[in-house]
mmCIF file of C-alpha atoms and ligand atoms in Angstrom:
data_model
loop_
_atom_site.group_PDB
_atom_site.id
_atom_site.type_symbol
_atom_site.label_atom_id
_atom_site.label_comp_id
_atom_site.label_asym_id
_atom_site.label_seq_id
_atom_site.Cartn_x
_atom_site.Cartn_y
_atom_site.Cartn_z
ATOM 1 C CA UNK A 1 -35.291 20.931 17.125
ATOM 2 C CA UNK A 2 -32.838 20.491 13.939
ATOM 3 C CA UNK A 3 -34.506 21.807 11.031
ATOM 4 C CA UNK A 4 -33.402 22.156 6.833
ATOM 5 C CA UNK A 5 -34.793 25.585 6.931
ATOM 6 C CA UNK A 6 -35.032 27.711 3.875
ATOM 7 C CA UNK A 7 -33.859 31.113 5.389
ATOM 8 C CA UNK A 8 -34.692 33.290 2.034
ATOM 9 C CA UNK A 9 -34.234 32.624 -1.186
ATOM 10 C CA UNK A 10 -30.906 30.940 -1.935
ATOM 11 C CA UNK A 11 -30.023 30.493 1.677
ATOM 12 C CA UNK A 12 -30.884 26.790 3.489
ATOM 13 C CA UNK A 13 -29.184 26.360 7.145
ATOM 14 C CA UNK A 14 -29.581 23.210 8.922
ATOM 15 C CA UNK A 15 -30.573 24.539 12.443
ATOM 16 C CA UNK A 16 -32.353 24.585 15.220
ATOM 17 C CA UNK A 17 -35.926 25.822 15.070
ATOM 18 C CA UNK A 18 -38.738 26.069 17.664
ATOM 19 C CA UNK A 19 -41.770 24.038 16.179
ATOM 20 C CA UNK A 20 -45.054 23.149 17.512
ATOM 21 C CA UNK A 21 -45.341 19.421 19.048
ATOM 22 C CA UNK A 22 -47.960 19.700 21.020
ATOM 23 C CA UNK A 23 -50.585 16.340 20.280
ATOM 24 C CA UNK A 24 -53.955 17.390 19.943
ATOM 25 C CA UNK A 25 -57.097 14.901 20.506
ATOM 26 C CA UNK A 26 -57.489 14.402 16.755
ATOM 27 C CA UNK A 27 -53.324 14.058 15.920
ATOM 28 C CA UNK A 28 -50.653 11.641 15.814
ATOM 29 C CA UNK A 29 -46.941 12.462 16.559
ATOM 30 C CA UNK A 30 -44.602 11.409 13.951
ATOM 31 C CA UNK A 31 -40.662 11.074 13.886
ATOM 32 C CA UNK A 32 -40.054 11.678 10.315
ATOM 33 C CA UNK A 33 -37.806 8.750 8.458
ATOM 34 C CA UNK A 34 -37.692 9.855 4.863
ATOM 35 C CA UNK A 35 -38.116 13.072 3.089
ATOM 36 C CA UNK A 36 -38.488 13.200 -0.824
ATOM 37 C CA UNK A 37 -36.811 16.439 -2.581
ATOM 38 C CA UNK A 38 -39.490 18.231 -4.442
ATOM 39 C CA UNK A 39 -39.585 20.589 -7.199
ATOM 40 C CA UNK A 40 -41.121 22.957 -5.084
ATOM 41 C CA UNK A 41 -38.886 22.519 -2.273
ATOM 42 C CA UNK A 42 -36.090 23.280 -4.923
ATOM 43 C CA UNK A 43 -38.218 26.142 -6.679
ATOM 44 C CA UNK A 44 -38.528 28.108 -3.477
ATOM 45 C CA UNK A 45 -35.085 27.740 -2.255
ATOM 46 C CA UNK A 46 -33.533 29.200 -5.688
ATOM 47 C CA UNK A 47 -36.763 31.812 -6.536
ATOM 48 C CA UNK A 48 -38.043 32.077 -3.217
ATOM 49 C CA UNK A 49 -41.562 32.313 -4.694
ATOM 50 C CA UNK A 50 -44.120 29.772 -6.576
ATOM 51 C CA UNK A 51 -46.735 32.498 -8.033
ATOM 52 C CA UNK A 52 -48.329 34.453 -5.035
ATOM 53 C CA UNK A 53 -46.289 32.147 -2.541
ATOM 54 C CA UNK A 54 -43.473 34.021 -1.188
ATOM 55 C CA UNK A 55 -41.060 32.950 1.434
ATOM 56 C CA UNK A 56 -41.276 36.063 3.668
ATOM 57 C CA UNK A 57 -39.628 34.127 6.657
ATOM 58 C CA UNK A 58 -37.595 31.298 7.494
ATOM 59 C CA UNK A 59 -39.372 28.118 6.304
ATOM 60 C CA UNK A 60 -38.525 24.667 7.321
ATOM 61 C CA UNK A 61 -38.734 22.968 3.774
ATOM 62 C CA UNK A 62 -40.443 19.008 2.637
ATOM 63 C CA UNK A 63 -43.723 17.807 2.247
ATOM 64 C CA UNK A 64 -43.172 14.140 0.800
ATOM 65 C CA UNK A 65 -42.984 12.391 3.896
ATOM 66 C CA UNK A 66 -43.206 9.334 5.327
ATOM 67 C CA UNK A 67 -42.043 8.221 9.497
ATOM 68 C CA UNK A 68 -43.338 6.111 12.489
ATOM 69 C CA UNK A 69 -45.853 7.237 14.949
ATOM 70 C CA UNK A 70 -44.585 7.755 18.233
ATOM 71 C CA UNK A 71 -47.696 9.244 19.925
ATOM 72 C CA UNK A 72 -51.535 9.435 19.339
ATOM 73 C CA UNK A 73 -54.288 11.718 20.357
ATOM 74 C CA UNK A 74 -57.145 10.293 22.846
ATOM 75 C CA UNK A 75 -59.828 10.226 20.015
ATOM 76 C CA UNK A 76 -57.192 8.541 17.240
ATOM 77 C CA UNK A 77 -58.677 4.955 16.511
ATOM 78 C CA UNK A 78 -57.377 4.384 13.468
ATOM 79 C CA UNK A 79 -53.540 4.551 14.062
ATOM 80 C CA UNK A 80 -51.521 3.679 17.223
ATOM 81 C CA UNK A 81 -47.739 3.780 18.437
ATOM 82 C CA UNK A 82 -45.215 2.487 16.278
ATOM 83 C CA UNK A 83 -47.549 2.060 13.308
ATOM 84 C CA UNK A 84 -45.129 3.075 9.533
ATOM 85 C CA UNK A 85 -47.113 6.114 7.821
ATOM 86 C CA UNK A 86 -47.170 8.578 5.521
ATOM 87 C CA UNK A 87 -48.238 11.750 5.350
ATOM 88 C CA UNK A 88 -50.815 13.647 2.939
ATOM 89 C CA UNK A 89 -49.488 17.262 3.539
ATOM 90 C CA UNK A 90 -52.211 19.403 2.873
ATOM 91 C CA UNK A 91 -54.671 19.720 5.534
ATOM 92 C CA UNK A 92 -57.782 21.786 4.631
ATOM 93 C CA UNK A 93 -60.549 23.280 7.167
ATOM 94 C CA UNK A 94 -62.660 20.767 7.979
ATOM 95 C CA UNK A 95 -65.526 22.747 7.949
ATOM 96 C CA UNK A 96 -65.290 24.398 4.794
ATOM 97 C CA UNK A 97 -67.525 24.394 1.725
ATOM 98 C CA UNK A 98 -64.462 22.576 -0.035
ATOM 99 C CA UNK A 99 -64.240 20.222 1.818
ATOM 100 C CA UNK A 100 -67.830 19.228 2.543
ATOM 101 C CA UNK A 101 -67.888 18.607 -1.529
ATOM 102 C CA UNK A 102 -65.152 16.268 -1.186
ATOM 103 C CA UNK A 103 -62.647 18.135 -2.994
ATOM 104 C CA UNK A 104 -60.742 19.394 0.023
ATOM 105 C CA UNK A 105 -57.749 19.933 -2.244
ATOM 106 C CA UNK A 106 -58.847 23.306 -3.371
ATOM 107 C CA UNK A 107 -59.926 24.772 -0.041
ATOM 108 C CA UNK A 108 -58.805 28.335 -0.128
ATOM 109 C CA UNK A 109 -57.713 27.595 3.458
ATOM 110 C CA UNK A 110 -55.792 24.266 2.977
ATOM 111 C CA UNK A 111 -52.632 24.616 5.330
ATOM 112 C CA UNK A 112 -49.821 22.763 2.792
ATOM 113 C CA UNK A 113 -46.257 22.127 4.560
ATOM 114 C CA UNK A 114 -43.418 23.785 2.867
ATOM 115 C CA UNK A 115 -45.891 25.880 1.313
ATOM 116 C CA UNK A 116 -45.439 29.415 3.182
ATOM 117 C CA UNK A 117 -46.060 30.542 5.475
ATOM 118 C CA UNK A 118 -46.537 26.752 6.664
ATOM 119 C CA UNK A 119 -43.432 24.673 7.962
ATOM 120 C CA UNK A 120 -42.161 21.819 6.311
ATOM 121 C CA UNK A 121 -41.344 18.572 7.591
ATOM 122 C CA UNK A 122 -37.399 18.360 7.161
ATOM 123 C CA UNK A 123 -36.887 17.658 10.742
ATOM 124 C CA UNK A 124 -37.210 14.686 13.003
ATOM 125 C CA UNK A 125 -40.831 14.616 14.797
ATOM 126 C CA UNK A 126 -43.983 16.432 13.347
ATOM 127 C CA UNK A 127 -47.531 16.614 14.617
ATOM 128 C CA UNK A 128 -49.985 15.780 12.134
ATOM 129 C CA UNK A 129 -53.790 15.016 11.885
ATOM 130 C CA UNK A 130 -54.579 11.250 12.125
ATOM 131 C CA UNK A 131 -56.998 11.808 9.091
ATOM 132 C CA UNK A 132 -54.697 12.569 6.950
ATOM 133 C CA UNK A 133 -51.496 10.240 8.270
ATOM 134 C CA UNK A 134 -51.866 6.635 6.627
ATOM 135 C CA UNK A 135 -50.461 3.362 7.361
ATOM 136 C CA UNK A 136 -47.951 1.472 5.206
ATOM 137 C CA UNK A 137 -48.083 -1.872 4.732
ATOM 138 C CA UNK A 138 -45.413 -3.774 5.617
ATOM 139 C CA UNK A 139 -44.216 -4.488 2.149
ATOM 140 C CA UNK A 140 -44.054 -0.839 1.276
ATOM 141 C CA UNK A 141 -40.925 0.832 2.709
ATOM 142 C CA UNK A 142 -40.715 3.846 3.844
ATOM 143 C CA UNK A 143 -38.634 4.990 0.545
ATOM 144 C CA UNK A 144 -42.218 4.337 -1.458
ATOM 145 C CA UNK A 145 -43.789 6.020 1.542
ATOM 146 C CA UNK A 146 -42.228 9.019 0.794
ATOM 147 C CA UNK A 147 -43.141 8.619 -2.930
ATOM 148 C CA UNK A 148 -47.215 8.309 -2.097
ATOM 149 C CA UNK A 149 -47.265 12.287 -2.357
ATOM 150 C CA UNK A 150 -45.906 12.857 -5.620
ATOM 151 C CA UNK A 151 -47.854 9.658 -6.785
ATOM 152 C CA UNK A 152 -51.275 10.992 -5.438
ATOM 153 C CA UNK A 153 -50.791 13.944 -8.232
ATOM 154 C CA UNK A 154 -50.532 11.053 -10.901
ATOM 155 C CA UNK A 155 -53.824 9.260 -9.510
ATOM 156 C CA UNK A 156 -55.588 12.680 -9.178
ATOM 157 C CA UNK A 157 -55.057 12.899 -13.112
ATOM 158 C CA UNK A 158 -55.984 9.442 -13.906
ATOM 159 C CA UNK A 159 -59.029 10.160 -12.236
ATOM 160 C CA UNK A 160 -59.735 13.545 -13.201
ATOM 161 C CA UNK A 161 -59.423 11.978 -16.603
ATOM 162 C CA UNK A 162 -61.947 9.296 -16.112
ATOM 163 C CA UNK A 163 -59.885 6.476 -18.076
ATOM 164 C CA UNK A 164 -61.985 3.746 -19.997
ATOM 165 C CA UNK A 165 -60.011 0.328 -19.703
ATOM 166 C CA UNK A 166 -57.818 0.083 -22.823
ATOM 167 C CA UNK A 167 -57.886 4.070 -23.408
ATOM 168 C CA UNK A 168 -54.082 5.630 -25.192
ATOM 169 C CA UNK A 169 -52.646 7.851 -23.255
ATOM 170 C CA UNK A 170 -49.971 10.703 -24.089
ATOM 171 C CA UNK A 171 -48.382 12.355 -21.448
ATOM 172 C CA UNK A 172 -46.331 15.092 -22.229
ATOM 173 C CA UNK A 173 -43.568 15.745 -19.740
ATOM 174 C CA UNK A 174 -40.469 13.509 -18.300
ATOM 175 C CA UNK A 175 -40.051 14.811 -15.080
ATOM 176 C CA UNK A 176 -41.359 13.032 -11.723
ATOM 177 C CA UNK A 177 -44.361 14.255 -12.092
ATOM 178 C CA UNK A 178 -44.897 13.456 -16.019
ATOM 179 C CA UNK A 179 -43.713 9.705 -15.068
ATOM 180 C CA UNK A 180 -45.982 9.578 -11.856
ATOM 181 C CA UNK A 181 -48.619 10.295 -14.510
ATOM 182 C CA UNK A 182 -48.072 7.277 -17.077
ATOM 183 C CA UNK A 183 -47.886 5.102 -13.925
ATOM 184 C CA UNK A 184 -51.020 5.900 -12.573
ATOM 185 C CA UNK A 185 -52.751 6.183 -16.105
ATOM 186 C CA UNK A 186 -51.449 2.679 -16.883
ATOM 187 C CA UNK A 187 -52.598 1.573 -13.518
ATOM 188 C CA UNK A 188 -56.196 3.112 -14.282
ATOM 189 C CA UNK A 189 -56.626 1.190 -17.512
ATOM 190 C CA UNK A 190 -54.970 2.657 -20.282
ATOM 191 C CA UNK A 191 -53.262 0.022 -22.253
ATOM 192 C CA UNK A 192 -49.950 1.611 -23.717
ATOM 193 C CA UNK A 193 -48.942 5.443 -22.587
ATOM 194 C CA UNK A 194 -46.702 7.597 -24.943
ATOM 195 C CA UNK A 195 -44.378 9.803 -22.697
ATOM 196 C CA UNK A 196 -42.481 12.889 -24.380
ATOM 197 C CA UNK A 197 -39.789 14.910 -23.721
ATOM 198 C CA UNK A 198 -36.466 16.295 -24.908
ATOM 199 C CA UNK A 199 -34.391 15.041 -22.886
ATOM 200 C CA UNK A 200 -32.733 11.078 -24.026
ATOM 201 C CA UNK A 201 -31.811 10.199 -20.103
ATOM 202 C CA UNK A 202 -35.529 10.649 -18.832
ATOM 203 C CA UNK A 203 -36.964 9.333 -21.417
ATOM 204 C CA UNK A 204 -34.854 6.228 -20.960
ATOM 205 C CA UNK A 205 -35.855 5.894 -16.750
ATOM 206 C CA UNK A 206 -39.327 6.387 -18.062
ATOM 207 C CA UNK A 207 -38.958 3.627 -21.155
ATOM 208 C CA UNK A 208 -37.998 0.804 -18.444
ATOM 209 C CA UNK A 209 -42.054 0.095 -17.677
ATOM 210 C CA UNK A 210 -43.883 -1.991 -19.707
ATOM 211 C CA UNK A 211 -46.277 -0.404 -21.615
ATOM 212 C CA UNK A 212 -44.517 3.070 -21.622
ATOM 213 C CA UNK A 213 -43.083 4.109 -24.664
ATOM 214 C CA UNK A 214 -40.850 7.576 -24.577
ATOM 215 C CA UNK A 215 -41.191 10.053 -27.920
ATOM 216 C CA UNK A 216 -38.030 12.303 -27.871
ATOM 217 C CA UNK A 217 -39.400 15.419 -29.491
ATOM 218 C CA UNK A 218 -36.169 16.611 -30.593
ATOM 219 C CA UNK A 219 -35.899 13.294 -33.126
ATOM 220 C CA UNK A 220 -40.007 13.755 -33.993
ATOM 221 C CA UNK A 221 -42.916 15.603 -33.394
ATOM 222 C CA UNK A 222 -45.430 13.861 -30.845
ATOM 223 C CA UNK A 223 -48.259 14.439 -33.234
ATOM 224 C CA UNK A 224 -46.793 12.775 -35.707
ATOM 225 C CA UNK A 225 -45.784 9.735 -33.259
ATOM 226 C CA UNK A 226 -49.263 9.754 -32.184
ATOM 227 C CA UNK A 227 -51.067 9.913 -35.345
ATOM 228 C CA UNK A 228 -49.029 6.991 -36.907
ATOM 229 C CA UNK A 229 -49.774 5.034 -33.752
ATOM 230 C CA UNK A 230 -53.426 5.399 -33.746
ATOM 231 C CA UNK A 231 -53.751 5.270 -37.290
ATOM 232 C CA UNK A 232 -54.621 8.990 -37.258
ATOM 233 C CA UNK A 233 -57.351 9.080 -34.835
ATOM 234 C CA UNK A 234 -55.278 10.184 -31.974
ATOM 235 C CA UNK A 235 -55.041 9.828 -28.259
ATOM 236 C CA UNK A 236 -57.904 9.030 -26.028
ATOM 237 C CA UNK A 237 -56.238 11.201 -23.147
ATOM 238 C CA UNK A 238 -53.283 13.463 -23.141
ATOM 239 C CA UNK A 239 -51.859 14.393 -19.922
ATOM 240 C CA UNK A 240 -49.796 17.945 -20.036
ATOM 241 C CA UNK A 241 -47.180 17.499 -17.597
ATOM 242 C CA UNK A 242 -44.989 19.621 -18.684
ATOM 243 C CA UNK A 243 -45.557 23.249 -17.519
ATOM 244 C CA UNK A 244 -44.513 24.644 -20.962
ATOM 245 C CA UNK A 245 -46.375 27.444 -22.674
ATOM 246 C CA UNK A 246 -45.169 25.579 -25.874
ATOM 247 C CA UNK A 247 -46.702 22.199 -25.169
ATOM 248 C CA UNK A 248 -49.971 23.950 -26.069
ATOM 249 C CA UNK A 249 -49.075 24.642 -29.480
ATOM 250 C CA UNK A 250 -51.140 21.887 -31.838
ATOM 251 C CA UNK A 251 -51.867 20.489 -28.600
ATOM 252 C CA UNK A 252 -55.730 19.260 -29.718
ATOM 253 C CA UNK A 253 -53.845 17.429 -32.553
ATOM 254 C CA UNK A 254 -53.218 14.857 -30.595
ATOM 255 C CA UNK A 255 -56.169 14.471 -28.921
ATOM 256 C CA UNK A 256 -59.049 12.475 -30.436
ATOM 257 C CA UNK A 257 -62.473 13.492 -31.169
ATOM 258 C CA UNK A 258 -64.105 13.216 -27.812
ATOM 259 C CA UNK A 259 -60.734 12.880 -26.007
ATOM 260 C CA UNK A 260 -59.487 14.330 -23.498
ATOM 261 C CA UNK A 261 -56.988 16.949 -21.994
ATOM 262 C CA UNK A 262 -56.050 16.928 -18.525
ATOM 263 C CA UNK A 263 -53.470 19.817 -17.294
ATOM 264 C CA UNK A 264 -51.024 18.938 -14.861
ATOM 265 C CA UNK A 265 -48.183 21.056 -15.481
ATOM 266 C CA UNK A 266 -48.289 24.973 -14.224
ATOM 267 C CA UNK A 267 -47.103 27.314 -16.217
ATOM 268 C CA UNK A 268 -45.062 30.461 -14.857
ATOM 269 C CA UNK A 269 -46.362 32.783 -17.534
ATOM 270 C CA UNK A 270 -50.285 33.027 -19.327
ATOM 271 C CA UNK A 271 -50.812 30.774 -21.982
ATOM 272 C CA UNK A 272 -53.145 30.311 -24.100
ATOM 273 C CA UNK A 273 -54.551 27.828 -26.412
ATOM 274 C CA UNK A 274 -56.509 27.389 -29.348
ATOM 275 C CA UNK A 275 -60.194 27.246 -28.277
ATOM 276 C CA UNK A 276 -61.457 26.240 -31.961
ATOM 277 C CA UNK A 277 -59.270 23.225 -31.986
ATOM 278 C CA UNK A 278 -60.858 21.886 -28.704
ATOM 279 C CA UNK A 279 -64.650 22.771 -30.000
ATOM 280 C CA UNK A 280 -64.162 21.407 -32.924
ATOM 281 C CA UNK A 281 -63.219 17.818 -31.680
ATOM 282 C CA UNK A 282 -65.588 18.249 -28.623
ATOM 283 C CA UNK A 283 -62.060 17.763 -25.991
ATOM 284 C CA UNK A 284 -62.882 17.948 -22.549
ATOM 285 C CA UNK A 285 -60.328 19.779 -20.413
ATOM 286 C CA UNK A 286 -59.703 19.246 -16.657
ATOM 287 C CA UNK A 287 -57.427 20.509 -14.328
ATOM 288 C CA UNK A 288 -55.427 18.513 -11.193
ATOM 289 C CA UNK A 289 -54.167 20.486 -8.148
ATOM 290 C CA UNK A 290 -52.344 18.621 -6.163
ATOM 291 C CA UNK A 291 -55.034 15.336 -4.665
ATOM 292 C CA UNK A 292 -57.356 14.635 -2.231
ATOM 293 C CA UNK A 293 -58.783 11.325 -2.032
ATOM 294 C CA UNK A 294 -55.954 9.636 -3.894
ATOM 295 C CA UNK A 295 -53.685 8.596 -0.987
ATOM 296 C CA UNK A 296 -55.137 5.313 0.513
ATOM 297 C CA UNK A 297 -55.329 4.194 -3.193
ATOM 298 C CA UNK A 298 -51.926 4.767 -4.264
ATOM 299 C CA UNK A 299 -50.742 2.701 -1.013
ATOM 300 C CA UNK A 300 -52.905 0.413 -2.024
ATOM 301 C CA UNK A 301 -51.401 0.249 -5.543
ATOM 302 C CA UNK A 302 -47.787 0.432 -4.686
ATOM 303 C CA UNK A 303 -48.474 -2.494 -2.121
ATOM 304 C CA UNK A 304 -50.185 -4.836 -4.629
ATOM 305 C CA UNK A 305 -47.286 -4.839 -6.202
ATOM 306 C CA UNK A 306 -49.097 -2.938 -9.744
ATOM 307 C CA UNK A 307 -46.718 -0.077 -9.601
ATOM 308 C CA UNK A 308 -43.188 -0.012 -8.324
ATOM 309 C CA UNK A 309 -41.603 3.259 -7.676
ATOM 310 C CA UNK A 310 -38.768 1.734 -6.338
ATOM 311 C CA UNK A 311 -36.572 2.619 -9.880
ATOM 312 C CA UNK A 312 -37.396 6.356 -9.461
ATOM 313 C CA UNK A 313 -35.416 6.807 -6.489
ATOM 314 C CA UNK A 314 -32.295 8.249 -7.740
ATOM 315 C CA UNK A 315 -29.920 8.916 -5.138
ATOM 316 C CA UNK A 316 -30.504 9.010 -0.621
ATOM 317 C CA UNK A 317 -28.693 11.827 1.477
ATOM 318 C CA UNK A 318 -28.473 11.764 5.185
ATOM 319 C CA UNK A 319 -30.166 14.280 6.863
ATOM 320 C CA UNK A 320 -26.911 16.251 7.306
ATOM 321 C CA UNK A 321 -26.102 16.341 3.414
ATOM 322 C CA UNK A 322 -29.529 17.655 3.416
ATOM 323 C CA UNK A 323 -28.172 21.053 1.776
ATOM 324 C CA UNK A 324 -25.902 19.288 -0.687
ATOM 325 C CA UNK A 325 -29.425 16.981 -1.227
ATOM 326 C CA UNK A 326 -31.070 20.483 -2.343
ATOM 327 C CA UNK A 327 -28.232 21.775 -4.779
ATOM 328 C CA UNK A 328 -28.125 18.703 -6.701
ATOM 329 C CA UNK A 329 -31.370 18.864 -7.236
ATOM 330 C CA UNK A 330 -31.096 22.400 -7.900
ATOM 331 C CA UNK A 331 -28.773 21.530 -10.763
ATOM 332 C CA UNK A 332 -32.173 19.433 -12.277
ATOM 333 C CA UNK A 333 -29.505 16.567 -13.880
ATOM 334 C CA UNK A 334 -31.669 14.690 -16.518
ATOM 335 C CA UNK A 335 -30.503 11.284 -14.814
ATOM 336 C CA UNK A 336 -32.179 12.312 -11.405
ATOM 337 C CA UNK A 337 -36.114 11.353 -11.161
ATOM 338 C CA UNK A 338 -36.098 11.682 -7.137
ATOM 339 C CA UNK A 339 -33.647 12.646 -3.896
ATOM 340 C CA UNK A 340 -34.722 11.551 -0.790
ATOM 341 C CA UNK A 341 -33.499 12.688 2.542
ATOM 342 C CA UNK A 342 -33.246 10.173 5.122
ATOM 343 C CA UNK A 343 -33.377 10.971 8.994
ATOM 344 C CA UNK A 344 -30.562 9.709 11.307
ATOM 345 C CA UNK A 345 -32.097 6.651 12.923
HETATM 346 ZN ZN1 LIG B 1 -44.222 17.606 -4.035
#
């Protein structure tokens, strides 16, 4: 089967690879529609390594995913033959202590795709779990589909951070991820989300919602956005979505006493913090890796109609520009918020 596999770092052939299709009880067969480039994807492909993920052999890449089923397994109830899904990409060990708690996401054995040494899902049929395959609604195409992943990580915050209707948000951060994030905070309850960044073309894509308001960093400093707009009290929760070592400088400035920091972003390097700062305004601090949980509701919130991710699809390459697909978004232009790959029909 044709695959966009990631042969080592800096190397992507579209090709033919032998992958596994065989439909167990509990699975649903899927022929793959639309593909959303990730930063990971891209990350591998020009590092060939996210931390103590290395790509040791070829790997097909993609994990944003959404297609039609084309076969189920004899125990699936919940889906059925030409059914529009997407896919959560992670699957953990059903049996494991993890996942028993309900926060399968961090199962030491969760099998991701594109995550090696686990195939992605650039290529046109995939075998999947029915558990974690979901059905679109008809309104949703298969262009949002494909967005559900990279909006689950937004959700996952906005949960993590336990929003009170009418909270402030910050989010520090302009990339997919750092825009995901205001979405889903807004969508939770806060009533106005500031967004930073340096860069004046994100911040613009991000400045078209309601009730998002971009701070470029290299005009002021977010503190002092922050402060004037909550007449010094500061944010309820602050989302870092950037990654940076430096967002962490003065970070708890922003924050409120009692607020809240939520980390999002993962940086390369340590980093460290200051630990007074937080005690002395009481913070709370949570972490988000990746989801779990989060996928039926942000379905559920793109179809209502309460977030549209529509705008944040920046450019669609056939499958067979799939390489060209994965070099401009190698090149990380500030006017690109997602590339999606679409299969030939
Ligand atoms: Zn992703």
């Amino acid at each position: 089967m044709q695959a966009l596999v990631l042969e080592k770092k800096g190397e992507l052939s579209l090709r033919d690879i032998d992958l596994p299709l065989e439909v167990g009880p509990d699975d649903v067969k899927i022929a793959i529609h639309t593909v959303g480039v990730c930063g990971s994807d891209v990350h591998y492909y020009t590092h060939g390594a996210i931390g103590s993920f290395v790509v040791r052999e070829p790997m097909v890449l993609g994990h944003e995913a959404a297609g039609v089923v084309t076969a189920v397994g004899a125990n699936v109830k919940n889906l059925k033959v030409g059914d529009r899904v997407c896919m959560e990409p992670g699957v953990p060990n059903m049996n494991s202590r993890a996942t028993k708690l309900g926060i399968y996401n961090v199962d030491p054995d969760v099998r991701f795709w594109a995550t090696p040494p686990i195939h992605g899902v650039l290529t046109p049929e995939v075998v999947h779990p029915a558990a974690f395959t979901y059905k679109l609604p008809g309104n949703v195409s298969f262009a949002e589909g494909a967005m559900v992943e990279p909006f689950a990580v937004g959700l996952q915050a906005a949960t993590r951070a336990r929003i009170t209707p009418g909270d402030v948000g910050v989010v520090i951060g302009c990339g997919p991820i750092g825009i995901m994030t205001a979405l889903a905070a807004l969508a939770g309850g806060c009533s106005r989300v500031y967004i930073s960044d340096l860069s004046a073309p994100k911040l613009a894509i991000a400045g078209q919602y309601p009730g998002v308001h971009p701070v470029n960093i290299t005009e002021r400093p977010l503190a002092e956005v922050v402060s004037e707009e909550t007449e010094g009290w500061g944010a309820d929760v602050v989302f870092e979505a950037s990654g940076s070592p430096r967002a962490y400088e003065g970070i708890f400035d922003i924050v409120r006493p009692g607020g809240t920091l939520v980390l999002i972003g993962m940086p390369v390097e340590t980093t460290k913090f200051d630990v007074a700062a937080a005690i002395i305004k009481e913070a709370r601090i949570e972490t988000v890796f990746r989801y779990a949980n989060n996928f039926d509701r942000a379905v559920n919130l793109i179809a209502s109609g309460k977030v549209d991710l529509k705008p944040l699809v920046s450019e669609t390459f056939d499958f067979a520009r799939s390489i060209e697909a994965f070099d401009r978004a190698a090149k990380g232009l500030p006017t690109d918020v997602k590339l999606q790959i679409v299969m030939p029909g």
